[in-house]
Amino acid sequence: MTAHTHPATRSSHGFGVALTTAIVALALTTGYIHLGLGGMLFTLNALGYAGLAALYVIGSVAPLPLVARFSWFPRVALAGYAALTIVAWAIQGPYFGLAYFAKAVELGLIGLIVIDSVRVYGSPMALVRSAFASVFGGRNGMAAA
């Protein structure tokens, strides 16, 4: 394994593209739902999803060493953002059909990010090790195999 590659194999490339596409589609779907609700909070939420979806794509396809070093970040940020959105909704509502659909989309989004993270890093702990190594130093910013 070279300094800036992940355990994902070449044969998983097609699956990775499909996962990334599905993740971006779900992020943009829930962002679009929030955008349609009006108000500053929902608009900002939609913009957050759009920005994180773009970051996810960049983190998945950009061959730059710095991007590869921090490719864990869009995964953690987007999953955390979706989880935070669900928690905020659970606290304040509103509770109607479209909101439940949006929460289902966000749960699916989190699930696909977990699958993608395991595909790329091998395990949740390997993702954590890669994150710590990229931030605090390590073998070229990547966790040791």
Short mmCIF file of C-alpha atoms in Angstrom, two decimals, residues 51-141:
data_model
loop_
_atom_site.label_atom_id
_atom_site.label_comp_id
_atom_site.label_asym_id
_atom_site.label_seq_id
_atom_site.Cartn_x
_atom_site.Cartn_y
_atom_site.Cartn_z
CA GLY A 51 -21.38 21.86 0.59
CA LEU A 52 -20.72 18.59 2.37
CA ALA A 53 -21.89 16.61 -0.68
CA ALA A 54 -19.38 18.51 -2.81
CA LEU A 55 -16.67 17.90 -0.23
CA TYR A 56 -17.56 14.19 -0.22
CA VAL A 57 -17.07 13.99 -3.99
CA ILE A 58 -13.78 15.87 -3.82
CA GLY A 59 -12.58 13.62 -0.98
CA SER A 60 -13.53 10.52 -2.97
CA VAL A 61 -12.01 11.36 -6.34
CA ALA A 62 -9.29 13.99 -6.00
CA PRO A 63 -5.83 12.43 -6.39
CA LEU A 64 -4.09 15.21 -4.45
CA PRO A 65 -2.02 14.01 -1.46
CA LEU A 66 -3.55 16.57 0.92
CA VAL A 67 -7.08 15.55 -0.07
CA ALA A 68 -6.23 11.85 0.29
CA ARG A 69 -4.72 12.52 3.72
CA PHE A 70 -7.99 14.02 4.98
CA SER A 71 -10.44 11.86 3.01
CA TRP A 72 -11.94 10.69 6.30
CA PHE A 73 -13.20 14.21 7.08
CA PRO A 74 -16.10 14.47 4.59
CA ARG A 75 -17.38 11.08 5.76
CA VAL A 76 -17.35 12.06 9.42
CA ALA A 77 -18.66 15.57 8.74
CA LEU A 78 -21.58 14.48 6.55
CA ALA A 79 -22.64 11.64 8.85
CA GLY A 80 -22.38 13.95 11.86
CA TYR A 81 -24.33 16.69 10.09
CA ALA A 82 -27.13 14.27 9.22
CA ALA A 83 -27.20 12.96 12.79
CA LEU A 84 -27.30 16.50 14.17
CA THR A 85 -30.14 17.36 11.80
CA ILE A 86 -32.11 14.34 13.05
CA VAL A 87 -31.52 15.25 16.71
CA ALA A 88 -32.48 18.89 16.14
CA TRP A 89 -35.68 17.78 14.40
CA ALA A 90 -36.49 15.36 17.22
CA ILE A 91 -36.19 18.22 19.72
CA GLN A 92 -38.11 20.91 17.85
CA GLY A 93 -40.10 19.29 15.03
CA PRO A 94 -42.08 19.92 12.88
CA TYR A 95 -43.63 16.46 12.78
CA PHE A 96 -45.35 15.86 9.44
CA GLY A 97 -45.03 13.39 6.59
CA LEU A 98 -42.29 15.11 4.61
CA ALA A 99 -40.21 15.52 7.77
CA TYR A 100 -40.38 11.77 8.43
CA PHE A 101 -39.36 11.12 4.84
CA ALA A 102 -36.39 13.48 5.24
CA LYS A 103 -35.34 11.67 8.43
CA ALA A 104 -35.52 8.33 6.60
CA VAL A 105 -33.31 9.78 3.86
CA GLU A 106 -30.84 11.02 6.50
CA LEU A 107 -30.75 7.63 8.24
CA GLY A 108 -30.10 5.99 4.88
CA LEU A 109 -27.37 8.55 4.24
CA ILE A 110 -25.66 7.71 7.54
CA GLY A 111 -25.93 3.99 6.79
CA LEU A 112 -24.32 4.35 3.37
CA ILE A 113 -21.53 6.49 4.81
CA VAL A 114 -20.80 3.76 7.38
CA ILE A 115 -20.70 1.16 4.59
CA ASP A 116 -18.40 3.38 2.52
CA SER A 117 -16.13 4.04 5.48
CA VAL A 118 -15.78 0.32 6.22
CA ARG A 119 -15.13 -0.32 2.51
CA VAL A 120 -12.35 2.28 2.41
CA TYR A 121 -10.79 1.93 5.86
CA GLY A 122 -11.64 -1.65 6.80
CA SER A 123 -13.19 -0.81 10.16
CA PRO A 124 -14.41 2.17 12.18
CA MET A 125 -11.24 2.06 14.29
CA ALA A 126 -9.06 2.17 11.18
CA LEU A 127 -10.90 5.35 10.13
CA VAL A 128 -10.23 6.82 13.59
CA ARG A 129 -6.55 5.85 13.35
CA SER A 130 -6.31 7.42 9.90
CA ALA A 131 -7.94 10.61 11.20
CA PHE A 132 -5.56 10.85 14.14
CA ALA A 133 -2.56 10.11 11.94
CA SER A 134 -3.57 12.77 9.41
CA VAL A 135 -4.04 15.39 12.11
CA PHE A 136 -1.27 14.53 14.55
CA GLY A 137 1.26 12.99 12.20
CA GLY A 138 2.07 9.47 11.26
CA ARG A 139 3.41 7.62 8.33
CA ASN A 140 2.88 10.34 5.70
CA GLY A 141 -0.39 11.29 7.37
#
